Short mmCIF file of C-alpha atoms in Angstrom, two decimals:
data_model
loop_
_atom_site.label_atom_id
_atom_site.label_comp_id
_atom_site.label_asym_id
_atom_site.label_seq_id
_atom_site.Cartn_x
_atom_site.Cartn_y
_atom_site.Cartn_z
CA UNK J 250 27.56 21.26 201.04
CA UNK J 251 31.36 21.12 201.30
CA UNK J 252 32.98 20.15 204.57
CA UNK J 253 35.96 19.90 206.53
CA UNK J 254 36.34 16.72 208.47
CA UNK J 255 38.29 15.57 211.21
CA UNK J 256 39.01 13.21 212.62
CA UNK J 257 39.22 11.38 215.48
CA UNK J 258 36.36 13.26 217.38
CA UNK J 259 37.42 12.18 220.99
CA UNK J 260 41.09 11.42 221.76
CA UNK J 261 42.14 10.28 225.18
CA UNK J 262 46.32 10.51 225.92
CA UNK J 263 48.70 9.90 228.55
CA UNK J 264 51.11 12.65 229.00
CA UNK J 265 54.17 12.35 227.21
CA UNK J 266 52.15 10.23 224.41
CA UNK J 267 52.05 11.72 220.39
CA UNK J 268 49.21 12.43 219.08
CA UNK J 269 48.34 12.99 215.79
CA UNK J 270 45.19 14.89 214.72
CA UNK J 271 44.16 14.48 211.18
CA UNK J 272 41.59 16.77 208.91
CA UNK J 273 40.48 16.57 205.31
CA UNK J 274 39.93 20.31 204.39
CA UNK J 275 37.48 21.24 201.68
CA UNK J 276 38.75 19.97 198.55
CA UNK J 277 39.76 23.44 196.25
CA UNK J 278 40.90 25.31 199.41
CA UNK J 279 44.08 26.27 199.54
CA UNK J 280 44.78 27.79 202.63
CA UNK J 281 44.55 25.68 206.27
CA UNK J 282 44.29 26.41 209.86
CA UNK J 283 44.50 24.74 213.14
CA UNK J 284 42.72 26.68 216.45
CA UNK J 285 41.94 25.25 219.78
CA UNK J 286 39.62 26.54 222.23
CA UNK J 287 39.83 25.24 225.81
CA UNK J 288 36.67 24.19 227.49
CA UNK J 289 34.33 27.27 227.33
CA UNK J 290 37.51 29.57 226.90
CA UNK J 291 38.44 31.37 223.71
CA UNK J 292 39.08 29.91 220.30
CA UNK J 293 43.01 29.98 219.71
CA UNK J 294 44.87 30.66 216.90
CA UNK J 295 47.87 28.09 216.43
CA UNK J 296 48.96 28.17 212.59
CA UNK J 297 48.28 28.49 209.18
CA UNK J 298 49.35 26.71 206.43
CA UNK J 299 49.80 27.85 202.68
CA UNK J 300 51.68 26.49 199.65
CA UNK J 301 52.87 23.61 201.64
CA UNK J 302 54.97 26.16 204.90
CA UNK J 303 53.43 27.94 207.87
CA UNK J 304 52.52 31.35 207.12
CA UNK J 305 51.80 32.16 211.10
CA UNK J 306 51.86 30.44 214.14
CA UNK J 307 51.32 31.33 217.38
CA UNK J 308 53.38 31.61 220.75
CA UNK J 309 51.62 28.38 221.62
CA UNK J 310 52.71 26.42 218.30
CA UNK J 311 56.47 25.71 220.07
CA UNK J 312 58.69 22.89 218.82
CA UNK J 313 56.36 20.09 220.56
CA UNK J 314 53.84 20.97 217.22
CA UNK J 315 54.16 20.50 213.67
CA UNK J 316 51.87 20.31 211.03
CA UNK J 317 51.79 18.79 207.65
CA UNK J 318 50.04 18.04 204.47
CA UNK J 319 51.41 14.61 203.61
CA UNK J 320 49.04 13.57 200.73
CA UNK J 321 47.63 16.57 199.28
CA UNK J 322 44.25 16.03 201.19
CA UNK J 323 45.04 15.24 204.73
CA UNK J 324 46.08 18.30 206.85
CA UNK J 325 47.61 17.15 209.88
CA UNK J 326 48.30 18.37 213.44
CA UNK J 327 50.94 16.54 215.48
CA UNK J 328 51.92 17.20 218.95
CA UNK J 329 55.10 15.46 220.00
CA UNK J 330 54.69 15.01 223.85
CA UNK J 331 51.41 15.83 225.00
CA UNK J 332 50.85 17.77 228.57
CA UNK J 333 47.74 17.78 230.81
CA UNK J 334 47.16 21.68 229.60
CA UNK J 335 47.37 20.33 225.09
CA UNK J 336 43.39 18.95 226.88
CA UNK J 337 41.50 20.87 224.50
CA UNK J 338 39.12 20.81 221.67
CA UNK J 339 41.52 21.17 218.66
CA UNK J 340 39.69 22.76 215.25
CA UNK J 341 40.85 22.58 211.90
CA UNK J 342 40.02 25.20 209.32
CA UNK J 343 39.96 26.00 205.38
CA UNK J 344 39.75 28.63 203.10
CA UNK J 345 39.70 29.61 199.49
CA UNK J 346 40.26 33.02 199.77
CA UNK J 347 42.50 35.01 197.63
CA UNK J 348 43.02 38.04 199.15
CA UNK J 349 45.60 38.25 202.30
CA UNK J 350 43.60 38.85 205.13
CA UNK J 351 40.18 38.14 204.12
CA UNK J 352 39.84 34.98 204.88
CA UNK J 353 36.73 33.15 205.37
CA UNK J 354 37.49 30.17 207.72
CA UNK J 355 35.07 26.77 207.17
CA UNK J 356 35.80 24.90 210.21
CA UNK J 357 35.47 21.20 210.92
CA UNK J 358 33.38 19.87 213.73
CA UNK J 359 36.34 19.75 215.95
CA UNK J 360 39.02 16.95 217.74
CA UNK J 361 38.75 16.60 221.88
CA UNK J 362 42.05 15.77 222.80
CA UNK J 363 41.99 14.70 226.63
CA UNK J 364 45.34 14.20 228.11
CA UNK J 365 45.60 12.18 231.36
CA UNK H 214 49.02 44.37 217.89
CA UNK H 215 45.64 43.00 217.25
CA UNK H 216 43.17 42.73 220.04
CA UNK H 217 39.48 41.73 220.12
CA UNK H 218 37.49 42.90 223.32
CA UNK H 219 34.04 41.36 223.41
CA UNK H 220 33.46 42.88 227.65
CA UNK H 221 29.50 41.02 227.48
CA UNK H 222 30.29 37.38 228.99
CA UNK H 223 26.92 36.27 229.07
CA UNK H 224 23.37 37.88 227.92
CA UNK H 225 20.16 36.48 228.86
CA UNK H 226 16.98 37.76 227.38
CA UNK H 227 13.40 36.73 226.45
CA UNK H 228 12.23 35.54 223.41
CA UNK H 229 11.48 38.45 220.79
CA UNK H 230 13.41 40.90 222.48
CA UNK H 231 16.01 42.45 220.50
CA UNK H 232 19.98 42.36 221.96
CA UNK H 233 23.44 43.45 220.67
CA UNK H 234 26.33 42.12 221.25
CA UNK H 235 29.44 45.12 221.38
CA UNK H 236 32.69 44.00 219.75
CA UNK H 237 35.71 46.14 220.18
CA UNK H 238 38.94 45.74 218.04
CA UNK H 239 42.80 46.92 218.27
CA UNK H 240 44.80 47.20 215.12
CA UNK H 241 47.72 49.60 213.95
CA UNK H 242 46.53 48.41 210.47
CA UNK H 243 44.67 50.43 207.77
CA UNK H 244 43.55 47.27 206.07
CA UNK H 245 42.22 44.60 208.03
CA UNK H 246 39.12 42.20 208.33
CA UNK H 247 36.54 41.80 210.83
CA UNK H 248 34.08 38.64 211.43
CA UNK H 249 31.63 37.44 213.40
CA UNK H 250 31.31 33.79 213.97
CA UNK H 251 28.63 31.53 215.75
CA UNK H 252 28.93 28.81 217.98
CA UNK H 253 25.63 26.55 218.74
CA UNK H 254 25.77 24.04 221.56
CA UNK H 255 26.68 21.89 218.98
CA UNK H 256 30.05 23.00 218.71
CA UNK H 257 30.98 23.71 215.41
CA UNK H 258 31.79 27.18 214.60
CA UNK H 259 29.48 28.83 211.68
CA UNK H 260 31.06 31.91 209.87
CA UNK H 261 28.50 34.77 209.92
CA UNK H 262 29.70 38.06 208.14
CA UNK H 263 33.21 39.45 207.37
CA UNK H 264 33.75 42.82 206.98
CA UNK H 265 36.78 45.19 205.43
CA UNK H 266 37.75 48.13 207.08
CA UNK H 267 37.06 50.33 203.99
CA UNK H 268 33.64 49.40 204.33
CA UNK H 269 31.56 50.94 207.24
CA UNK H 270 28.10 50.61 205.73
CA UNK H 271 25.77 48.71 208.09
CA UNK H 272 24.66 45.40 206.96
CA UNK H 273 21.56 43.74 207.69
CA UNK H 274 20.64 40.05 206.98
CA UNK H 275 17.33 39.01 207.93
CA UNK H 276 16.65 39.31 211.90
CA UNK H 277 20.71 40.07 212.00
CA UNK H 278 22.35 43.74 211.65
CA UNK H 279 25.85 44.88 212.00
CA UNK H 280 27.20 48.39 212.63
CA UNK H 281 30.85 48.82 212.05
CA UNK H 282 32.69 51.64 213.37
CA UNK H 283 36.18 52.79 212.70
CA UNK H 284 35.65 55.77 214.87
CA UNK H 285 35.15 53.97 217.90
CA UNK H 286 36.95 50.44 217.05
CA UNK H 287 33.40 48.81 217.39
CA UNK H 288 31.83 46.11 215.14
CA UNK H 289 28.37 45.45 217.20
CA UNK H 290 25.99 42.36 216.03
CA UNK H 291 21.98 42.84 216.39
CA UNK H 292 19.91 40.39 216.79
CA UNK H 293 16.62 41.28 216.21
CA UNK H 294 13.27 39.63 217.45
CA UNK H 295 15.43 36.89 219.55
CA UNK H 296 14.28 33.43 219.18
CA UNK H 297 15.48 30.00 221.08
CA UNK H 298 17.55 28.68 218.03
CA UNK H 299 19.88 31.93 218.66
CA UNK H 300 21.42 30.45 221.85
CA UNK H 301 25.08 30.11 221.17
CA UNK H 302 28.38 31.75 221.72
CA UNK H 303 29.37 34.70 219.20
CA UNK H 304 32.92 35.16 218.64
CA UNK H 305 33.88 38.63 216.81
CA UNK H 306 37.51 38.29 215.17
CA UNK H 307 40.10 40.28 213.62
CA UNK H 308 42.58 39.39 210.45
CA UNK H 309 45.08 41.69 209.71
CA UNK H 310 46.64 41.19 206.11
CA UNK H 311 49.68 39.71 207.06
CA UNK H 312 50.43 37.14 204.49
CA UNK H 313 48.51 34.83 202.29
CA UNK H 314 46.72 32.35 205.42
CA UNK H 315 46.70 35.49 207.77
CA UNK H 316 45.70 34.35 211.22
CA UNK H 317 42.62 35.29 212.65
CA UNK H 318 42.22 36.80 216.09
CA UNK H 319 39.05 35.48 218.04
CA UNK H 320 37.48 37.37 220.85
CA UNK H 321 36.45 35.80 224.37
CA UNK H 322 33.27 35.34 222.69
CA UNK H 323 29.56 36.20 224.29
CA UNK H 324 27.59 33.47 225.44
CA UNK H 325 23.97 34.57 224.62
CA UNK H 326 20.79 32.69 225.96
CA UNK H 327 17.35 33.27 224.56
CA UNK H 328 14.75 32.05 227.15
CA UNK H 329 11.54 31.09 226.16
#
């Protein structure tokens, strides 16, 4: 069965350090996500990613974020300066859905990101 | 603005029993999407159902049901006949359609624990 991987699985940071969190989404989707969920808190929307721009982001997704799909396969998730509260467990997502709104998220096994 | 309210933190219940889990959702939209997704101790986060909001027919799958709502902003997941391999977190989300990667909205999710 298809899958979205990412990788690494467990990142440890010092603050202030980039990090770059990479994901290979399922290969005929077209549309991309990144969430993160907080230990045992809510899953987080952060942005979405179609036709090579952001469709959405989020009030988290300031300037410190970016994301980009360098190579036509990699999806990628960079935070400039990391903080002690970017500690999360970051998820990336893909979808092949057509139709605005309906879309079906497959979502990779996730990235810890622990910032010290 | 789109809101999901899942008020259940945590359910505990016995083996076999049968427990719902109440979703309630806050849209100005005519169109939009609902989901529920599941999230095993393992981490990953499983898509379960998706439904439109032109479609209020219950759905059942297996030991799983769904009753969707529009007259009470309520998309509640059955589980019928509980058993151990249940034990996750549920999240119920929203999608408006916004654009063509429209961001999903998670809920707090519902921790549910079937007990042997």
């Amino acid at each position: 069965e298809p899958e979205v991987t990412q990788t690494p699985s467990h990142q440890v940071t010092q603050m202030g350090q980039e990090v770059i969190l990479r994901c290979v989404p399922i290969s005929n989707h077209l549309y991309f996500y990144w969430y993160r969920q907080i230990l045992g808190q809510k899953v987080e929307f952060l942005v979405s990613f179609y036709n090579n721009e952001i469709s959405e982001k989020s009030e988290i997704f300031d300037d410190q974020f970016s994301v980009e799909r360098p190579d036509g396969s990699n999806f990628t998730l960079k935070i400039r300066s990391t903080k002690l509260e970017d500690s999360a467990m970051y998820f990336c997502a893909s979808s092949d859905t057509t139709v605005a709104g309906a879309n079906v998220l497959t979502f990779g096994a996730g990235s810890r990101l622990t910032v010290l | 603005a789109q809101k999901v309210t899942q008020a259940q933190t945590e359910i505990s219940v016995v083996e076999k029993e049968d427990v719902t889990l109440d979703c309630v959702y806050e849209t100005r939209d005519t169109t939009y999407y609902l989901f529920w997704y599941k999230q095993p101790p393992s981490g990953e986060l499983v898509f379960l159902i998706r439904r439109n909001s032109f479609d209020e027919q219950n759905e059942i799958s297996g030991r799983y049901s769904w009753n969707f709502q529009k007259s009470t902003s309520s998309f509640n997941f059955t589980i019928t006949a509980s058993q151990v391999v249940d034990s996750a977190v549920y999240f119920c989300a929203l999608s408006e359609r916004r654009s063509s990667a429209s961001k999903i909205i998670f809920g707090s999710g519902t921790r549910l624990s079937i007990r042997p």
